mmCIF file of C-alpha atoms in Angstrom:
data_model
loop_
_atom_site.group_PDB
_atom_site.id
_atom_site.type_symbol
_atom_site.label_atom_id
_atom_site.label_comp_id
_atom_site.label_asym_id
_atom_site.label_seq_id
_atom_site.Cartn_x
_atom_site.Cartn_y
_atom_site.Cartn_z
ATOM 1 C CA MET A 1 -15.032 0.105 51.711
ATOM 2 C CA LYS A 2 -11.390 0.665 50.698
ATOM 3 C CA LYS A 3 -11.530 -2.386 48.415
ATOM 4 C CA PHE A 4 -14.720 -1.078 46.823
ATOM 5 C CA THR A 5 -13.161 2.380 46.269
ATOM 6 C CA LEU A 6 -9.991 0.841 44.779
ATOM 7 C CA SER A 7 -12.048 -1.355 42.455
ATOM 8 C CA LEU A 8 -14.045 1.667 41.389
ATOM 9 C CA LEU A 9 -10.902 3.663 40.662
ATOM 10 C CA LEU A 10 -9.343 0.807 38.677
ATOM 11 C CA GLY A 11 -12.560 0.320 36.741
ATOM 12 C CA GLY A 12 -12.703 4.023 35.936
ATOM 13 C CA LEU A 13 -9.067 4.003 34.810
ATOM 14 C CA LEU A 14 -9.670 1.059 32.497
ATOM 15 C CA LEU A 15 -12.771 2.730 31.075
ATOM 16 C CA PHE A 16 -10.846 5.973 30.487
ATOM 17 C CA THR A 17 -8.027 4.052 28.810
ATOM 18 C CA ALA A 18 -10.474 2.224 26.550
ATOM 19 C CA MET A 19 -12.101 5.513 25.574
ATOM 20 C CA THR A 20 -8.778 7.262 24.850
ATOM 21 C CA PRO A 21 -8.162 7.242 21.086
ATOM 22 C CA ASP A 22 -4.892 5.969 19.626
ATOM 23 C CA LYS A 23 -2.711 9.079 19.449
ATOM 24 C CA HIS A 24 -0.383 7.563 16.881
ATOM 25 C CA THR A 25 -0.582 8.392 13.216
ATOM 26 C CA THR A 26 1.144 5.825 10.993
ATOM 27 C CA ILE A 27 3.200 6.602 7.928
ATOM 28 C CA PHE A 28 3.246 3.426 5.827
ATOM 29 C CA VAL A 29 5.923 3.083 3.142
ATOM 30 C CA ILE A 30 5.573 0.761 0.157
ATOM 31 C CA GLY A 31 8.271 0.440 -2.459
ATOM 32 C CA ASP A 32 11.483 -1.301 -3.483
ATOM 33 C CA SER A 33 15.013 -1.949 -2.200
ATOM 34 C CA THR A 34 15.995 1.725 -2.104
ATOM 35 C CA ALA A 35 13.518 2.158 0.788
ATOM 36 C CA ALA A 36 13.346 -1.376 2.227
ATOM 37 C CA ASN A 37 14.362 -2.726 5.629
ATOM 38 C CA LYS A 38 17.684 -4.562 5.389
ATOM 39 C CA ASP A 39 19.567 -7.246 7.290
ATOM 40 C CA THR A 40 21.815 -5.437 9.771
ATOM 41 C CA THR A 41 23.486 -8.486 11.357
ATOM 42 C CA GLY A 42 27.259 -8.804 11.318
ATOM 43 C CA GLY A 43 27.756 -5.091 10.877
ATOM 44 C CA LYS A 44 26.129 -4.988 7.439
ATOM 45 C CA GLN A 45 25.966 -1.405 6.201
ATOM 46 C CA GLU A 46 23.194 -1.378 3.585
ATOM 47 C CA ARG A 47 20.071 0.565 4.512
ATOM 48 C CA GLY A 48 16.878 1.667 2.805
ATOM 49 C CA TRP A 49 16.025 5.335 3.304
ATOM 50 C CA ALA A 50 12.679 4.421 4.925
ATOM 51 C CA MET A 51 14.571 2.503 7.643
ATOM 52 C CA MET A 52 15.765 5.918 8.837
ATOM 53 C CA LEU A 53 12.483 7.794 8.478
ATOM 54 C CA GLN A 54 11.346 7.087 12.038
ATOM 55 C CA GLU A 55 14.374 9.040 13.305
ATOM 56 C CA CYS A 56 12.934 12.090 11.533
ATOM 57 C CA PHE A 57 9.641 12.088 13.479
ATOM 58 C CA ASP A 58 8.565 12.062 17.114
ATOM 59 C CA ALA A 59 7.673 8.422 17.819
ATOM 60 C CA ASP A 60 5.145 9.489 20.473
ATOM 61 C CA TYR A 61 2.905 10.718 17.656
ATOM 62 C CA ILE A 62 4.197 9.349 14.328
ATOM 63 C CA VAL A 63 4.974 5.675 13.713
ATOM 64 C CA VAL A 64 6.724 4.675 10.497
ATOM 65 C CA ASP A 65 5.685 1.227 9.249
ATOM 66 C CA ASN A 66 7.989 0.280 6.388
ATOM 67 C CA HIS A 67 6.695 -2.404 4.006
ATOM 68 C CA ALA A 68 9.080 -1.714 1.108
ATOM 69 C CA VAL A 69 10.776 -4.912 -0.115
ATOM 70 C CA ASN A 70 13.830 -5.626 -2.253
ATOM 71 C CA GLY A 71 13.122 -6.291 -5.914
ATOM 72 C CA ARG A 72 9.441 -5.357 -5.922
ATOM 73 C CA SER A 73 7.640 -3.319 -8.541
ATOM 74 C CA SER A 74 4.225 -1.691 -8.410
ATOM 75 C CA LYS A 75 2.934 -4.901 -10.021
ATOM 76 C CA SER A 76 4.649 -7.609 -7.976
ATOM 77 C CA PHE A 77 3.891 -5.815 -4.697
ATOM 78 C CA ILE A 78 0.198 -6.253 -5.488
ATOM 79 C CA ASP A 79 0.453 -9.733 -7.015
ATOM 80 C CA GLU A 80 2.273 -11.127 -3.967
ATOM 81 C CA GLY A 81 -0.481 -9.927 -1.628
ATOM 82 C CA ARG A 82 1.763 -7.388 0.095
ATOM 83 C CA TRP A 83 -0.570 -4.487 -0.625
ATOM 84 C CA ASP A 84 -3.544 -6.317 0.894
ATOM 85 C CA LYS A 85 -1.615 -6.665 4.163
ATOM 86 C CA VAL A 86 -0.968 -2.918 4.260
ATOM 87 C CA LEU A 87 -4.604 -2.128 3.456
ATOM 88 C CA GLU A 88 -5.735 -4.161 6.454
ATOM 89 C CA ARG A 89 -3.722 -1.889 8.768
ATOM 90 C CA ILE A 90 -4.576 1.583 7.454
ATOM 91 C CA LYS A 91 -6.582 3.745 9.858
ATOM 92 C CA PRO A 92 -8.347 6.985 8.911
ATOM 93 C CA GLY A 93 -5.750 9.772 8.946
ATOM 94 C CA ASP A 94 -2.765 7.491 8.295
ATOM 95 C CA TYR A 95 -0.383 8.258 5.430
ATOM 96 C CA VAL A 96 0.857 5.883 2.727
ATOM 97 C CA ILE A 97 4.051 6.782 0.851
ATOM 98 C CA ILE A 98 4.052 5.042 -2.544
ATOM 99 C CA GLN A 99 7.408 4.824 -4.344
ATOM 100 C CA PHE A 100 8.107 2.435 -7.209
ATOM 101 C CA GLY A 101 9.916 2.547 -10.533
ATOM 102 C CA HIS A 102 13.327 0.874 -10.165
ATOM 103 C CA ASN A 103 11.924 -2.598 -10.810
ATOM 104 C CA ASP A 104 8.968 -1.623 -12.990
ATOM 105 C CA GLU A 105 11.644 -0.731 -15.571
ATOM 106 C CA LYS A 106 13.035 -4.266 -15.647
ATOM 107 C CA PRO A 107 12.022 -6.685 -18.446
ATOM 108 C CA LYS A 108 10.935 -9.630 -16.274
ATOM 109 C CA ALA A 109 7.223 -10.250 -16.855
ATOM 110 C CA ASP A 110 6.416 -10.633 -13.162
ATOM 111 C CA ARG A 111 7.649 -7.088 -12.464
ATOM 112 C CA HIS A 112 7.527 -4.999 -15.635
ATOM 113 C CA THR A 113 4.994 -2.203 -16.148
ATOM 114 C CA ASP A 114 4.791 0.619 -18.688
ATOM 115 C CA PRO A 115 4.595 4.327 -17.789
ATOM 116 C CA GLY A 116 1.472 5.941 -19.140
ATOM 117 C CA SER A 117 -0.242 2.559 -18.936
ATOM 118 C CA THR A 118 0.125 -0.258 -16.388
ATOM 119 C CA PHE A 119 2.502 1.671 -14.131
ATOM 120 C CA ASP A 120 0.056 4.570 -13.864
ATOM 121 C CA TYR A 121 -2.843 2.159 -13.330
ATOM 122 C CA ASN A 122 -1.107 0.521 -10.359
ATOM 123 C CA LEU A 123 -0.184 3.855 -8.795
ATOM 124 C CA ALA A 124 -3.792 5.031 -9.174
ATOM 125 C CA LYS A 125 -4.992 1.807 -7.520
ATOM 126 C CA TYR A 126 -2.783 2.479 -4.492
ATOM 127 C CA VAL A 127 -4.076 6.050 -4.257
ATOM 128 C CA ARG A 128 -7.737 5.089 -4.652
ATOM 129 C CA GLU A 129 -7.681 2.191 -2.199
ATOM 130 C CA THR A 130 -5.745 4.182 0.404
ATOM 131 C CA ARG A 131 -8.464 6.833 0.278
ATOM 132 C CA GLU A 132 -11.180 4.186 0.556
ATOM 133 C CA ARG A 133 -9.686 3.251 3.947
ATOM 134 C CA GLY A 134 -9.583 6.887 5.045
ATOM 135 C CA GLY A 135 -5.824 7.111 4.505
ATOM 136 C CA ILE A 136 -3.851 9.888 2.833
ATOM 137 C CA PRO A 137 -1.714 8.766 -0.139
ATOM 138 C CA VAL A 138 1.619 10.390 -0.994
ATOM 139 C CA LEU A 139 3.180 9.544 -4.352
ATOM 140 C CA MET A 140 6.952 9.709 -4.760
ATOM 141 C CA ASN A 141 8.936 9.072 -7.888
ATOM 142 C CA PRO A 142 12.051 6.861 -7.716
ATOM 143 C CA VAL A 143 15.302 8.092 -6.202
ATOM 144 C CA VAL A 144 18.165 8.398 -8.686
ATOM 145 C CA ARG A 145 20.924 5.928 -9.317
ATOM 146 C CA ARG A 146 24.447 7.271 -8.933
ATOM 147 C CA ASN A 147 25.090 7.275 -12.672
ATOM 148 C CA PHE A 148 27.987 9.488 -13.718
ATOM 149 C CA PHE A 149 28.978 7.066 -16.481
ATOM 150 C CA VAL A 150 29.648 8.683 -19.842
ATOM 151 C CA VAL A 151 27.886 5.656 -21.343
ATOM 152 C CA ALA A 152 25.422 4.085 -18.915
ATOM 153 C CA PRO A 153 26.024 0.370 -18.200
ATOM 154 C CA LYS A 154 23.246 -2.114 -18.928
ATOM 155 C CA ASN A 155 21.535 -3.095 -15.691
ATOM 156 C CA ASP A 156 18.614 -5.503 -15.892
ATOM 157 C CA ASP A 157 18.363 -6.057 -12.134
ATOM 158 C CA ASP A 158 19.483 -3.812 -9.255
ATOM 159 C CA GLU A 159 19.498 -6.832 -6.941
ATOM 160 C CA LYS A 160 22.533 -8.224 -8.789
ATOM 161 C CA LEU A 161 24.531 -5.242 -7.552
ATOM 162 C CA ARG A 162 24.425 -6.695 -4.063
ATOM 163 C CA THR A 163 26.596 -9.625 -5.154
ATOM 164 C CA SER A 164 29.221 -7.544 -6.956
ATOM 165 C CA THR A 165 32.587 -7.130 -5.266
ATOM 166 C CA PHE A 166 34.805 -4.159 -6.031
ATOM 167 C CA LYS A 167 36.757 -6.311 -8.473
ATOM 168 C CA ASP A 168 33.577 -7.425 -10.258
ATOM 169 C CA GLY A 169 32.110 -3.925 -10.420
ATOM 170 C CA VAL A 170 31.493 -1.996 -13.617
ATOM 171 C CA LYS A 171 34.674 -0.523 -15.099
ATOM 172 C CA MET A 172 33.621 2.479 -17.143
ATOM 173 C CA ILE A 173 34.603 6.118 -17.512
ATOM 174 C CA GLU A 174 32.776 8.553 -15.240
ATOM 175 C CA GLY A 175 32.254 12.224 -15.971
ATOM 176 C CA ASP A 176 30.972 15.201 -13.975
ATOM 177 C CA THR A 177 27.312 14.945 -14.982
ATOM 178 C CA LEU A 178 24.712 12.721 -13.303
ATOM 179 C CA TYR A 179 22.579 11.046 -15.979
ATOM 180 C CA ASP A 180 18.975 9.930 -15.533
ATOM 181 C CA THR A 181 18.187 6.211 -15.806
ATOM 182 C CA HIS A 182 14.445 6.278 -15.063
ATOM 183 C CA GLY A 183 12.963 8.127 -18.030
ATOM 184 C CA LEU A 184 9.170 8.300 -17.904
ATOM 185 C CA TYR A 185 9.068 6.272 -14.689
ATOM 186 C CA ARG A 186 10.087 9.443 -12.865
ATOM 187 C CA VAL A 187 7.376 11.453 -14.672
ATOM 188 C CA ALA A 188 4.401 9.099 -14.271
ATOM 189 C CA PRO A 189 3.973 9.454 -10.464
ATOM 190 C CA LYS A 190 3.667 13.229 -10.791
ATOM 191 C CA ASP A 191 1.174 12.838 -13.637
ATOM 192 C CA VAL A 192 -0.966 10.464 -11.564
ATOM 193 C CA ALA A 193 -0.761 12.788 -8.565
ATOM 194 C CA THR A 194 -1.916 15.720 -10.686
ATOM 195 C CA ARG A 195 -4.835 13.799 -12.177
ATOM 196 C CA MET A 196 -5.955 12.461 -8.805
ATOM 197 C CA ASN A 197 -5.237 15.586 -6.733
ATOM 198 C CA CYS A 198 -2.818 13.571 -4.620
ATOM 199 C CA HIS A 199 0.180 14.668 -2.549
ATOM 200 C CA PHE A 200 3.458 14.317 -4.455
ATOM 201 C CA VAL A 201 7.111 14.481 -3.385
ATOM 202 C CA ASP A 202 9.705 14.765 -6.140
ATOM 203 C CA ALA A 203 12.242 12.327 -4.664
ATOM 204 C CA ASN A 204 13.965 12.050 -8.029
ATOM 205 C CA THR A 205 14.826 15.749 -8.247
ATOM 206 C CA ILE A 206 15.765 15.892 -4.550
ATOM 207 C CA THR A 207 18.234 13.013 -4.832
ATOM 208 C CA HIS A 208 19.492 14.200 -8.227
ATOM 209 C CA ASN A 209 20.406 17.553 -6.706
ATOM 210 C CA LEU A 210 22.039 15.803 -3.760
ATOM 211 C CA GLU A 211 24.220 13.505 -5.845
ATOM 212 C CA GLN A 212 25.067 16.079 -8.502
ATOM 213 C CA GLY A 213 25.908 18.605 -5.799
ATOM 214 C CA LEU A 214 28.296 16.180 -4.116
ATOM 215 C CA GLY A 215 29.918 15.252 -7.422
ATOM 216 C CA THR A 216 31.490 12.099 -8.797
ATOM 217 C CA GLU A 217 33.673 11.143 -5.843
ATOM 218 C CA ALA A 218 31.833 12.475 -2.783
ATOM 219 C CA SER A 219 28.536 10.917 -3.915
ATOM 220 C CA LYS A 220 30.085 7.464 -3.459
ATOM 221 C CA LYS A 221 29.907 8.089 0.299
ATOM 222 C CA LEU A 222 26.103 7.755 0.087
ATOM 223 C CA HIS A 223 26.205 4.276 -1.420
ATOM 224 C CA MET A 224 27.498 0.755 -0.912
ATOM 225 C CA TRP A 225 30.745 1.810 -2.556
ATOM 226 C CA TYR A 226 33.803 0.459 -0.742
ATOM 227 C CA ARG A 227 37.322 -0.436 -1.775
ATOM 228 C CA PRO A 228 38.706 -3.784 -0.555
ATOM 229 C CA GLY A 229 39.589 -3.584 3.146
ATOM 230 C CA GLU A 230 37.766 -0.284 3.631
ATOM 231 C CA GLU A 231 34.644 -1.724 5.286
ATOM 232 C CA PRO A 232 34.894 -4.844 7.526
ATOM 233 C CA SER A 233 31.478 -6.161 6.462
ATOM 234 C CA GLU A 234 32.545 -5.964 2.785
ATOM 235 C CA PRO A 235 36.145 -7.285 2.850
ATOM 236 C CA LYS A 236 36.277 -7.613 -0.952
ATOM 237 C CA GLY A 237 34.812 -4.173 -1.437
ATOM 238 C CA LYS A 238 31.633 -3.204 -3.254
ATOM 239 C CA GLN A 239 30.549 -1.091 -6.215
ATOM 240 C CA ASP A 240 26.820 -0.458 -5.872
ATOM 241 C CA ASN A 241 25.524 2.828 -7.253
ATOM 242 C CA THR A 242 21.869 2.187 -6.371
ATOM 243 C CA HIS A 243 21.652 1.174 -2.716
ATOM 244 C CA TYR A 244 22.480 3.352 0.272
ATOM 245 C CA ASN A 245 24.750 2.799 3.239
ATOM 246 C CA ILE A 246 23.866 4.070 6.729
ATOM 247 C CA TYR A 247 25.065 7.597 6.041
ATOM 248 C CA GLY A 248 23.356 7.822 2.662
ATOM 249 C CA ALA A 249 20.041 6.497 3.937
ATOM 250 C CA LYS A 250 20.045 9.037 6.776
ATOM 251 C CA VAL A 251 20.788 11.937 4.450
ATOM 252 C CA VAL A 252 18.076 10.905 1.969
ATOM 253 C CA ALA A 253 15.513 10.178 4.707
ATOM 254 C CA ASN A 254 15.996 13.646 6.186
ATOM 255 C CA LEU A 255 15.694 15.355 2.802
ATOM 256 C CA LEU A 256 12.512 13.433 2.016
ATOM 257 C CA ALA A 257 11.109 14.106 5.497
ATOM 258 C CA ASP A 258 11.672 17.835 4.939
ATOM 259 C CA ALA A 259 9.919 17.642 1.575
ATOM 260 C CA LEU A 260 7.059 15.632 3.110
ATOM 261 C CA CYS A 261 6.564 18.292 5.796
ATOM 262 C CA GLN A 262 6.617 21.008 3.164
ATOM 263 C CA GLU A 263 3.955 19.155 1.171
ATOM 264 C CA ILE A 264 1.909 18.320 4.294
ATOM 265 C CA PRO A 265 2.603 21.106 6.836
ATOM 266 C CA VAL A 266 0.707 19.435 9.707
ATOM 267 C CA LEU A 267 3.539 16.861 9.904
ATOM 268 C CA SER A 268 6.036 19.626 10.669
ATOM 269 C CA LYS A 269 4.830 19.666 14.287
ATOM 270 C CA TYR A 270 6.302 16.195 14.756
ATOM 271 C CA ARG A 271 9.505 16.645 12.737
ATOM 272 C CA LYS A 272 12.666 15.934 14.746
ATOM 273 C CA LYS A 273 15.848 17.835 13.882
#
């Protein structure tokens, strides 16, 4: 009789568990190296802001699934089949943060898109197909580069910055004003969001205000900007005005999480301070 009762209890527990819905909501992130997961072995300091986003939300209810990858544009992310893999995982009620632009600007044919044309088309595709899966799309425009240069240096590939030592870094005069490098690529996501009645977070303005507020010198603390001998993992130093270090990624992730909760108030319940 005891065995029968125990079996009945176990069976009921399994049935209850099977009937209990998944309480997790997933926030997917797709984008480029400014958000991507990075190699942290050997004390490496570079981080994408989306690596830190999970720290901003209660993991018992919100799971951040970061699919952003170094060097990808809105075009190459689709062409390489990366978007299809995200689509397979979206559940009704999940969120998809869409942030491209840094690599869409570049001239290489496998990455380049044009704002007002192919860039907008790709962003609209992400929005439409997210909704078809029952997901909730959130468009973001690109975060700023730390560009205080009086004359902006030519940069045809942000990935090259990762191989630049302090000695090999750009030697140009910096002023007190942060200059935009994205042009219409920072405008297009907002335009698409307006046309498609989609959530939008102005990551460009948020990070512009952050960097400009810190100023020329203090803003270096957000980035992979080290003098020789300053950081053990970068013994030759580094001058990278695009990619974040641990501190910078945490600061940006928290600012974007705040903006996300302001745009979508229901997420505020799960925001960790």
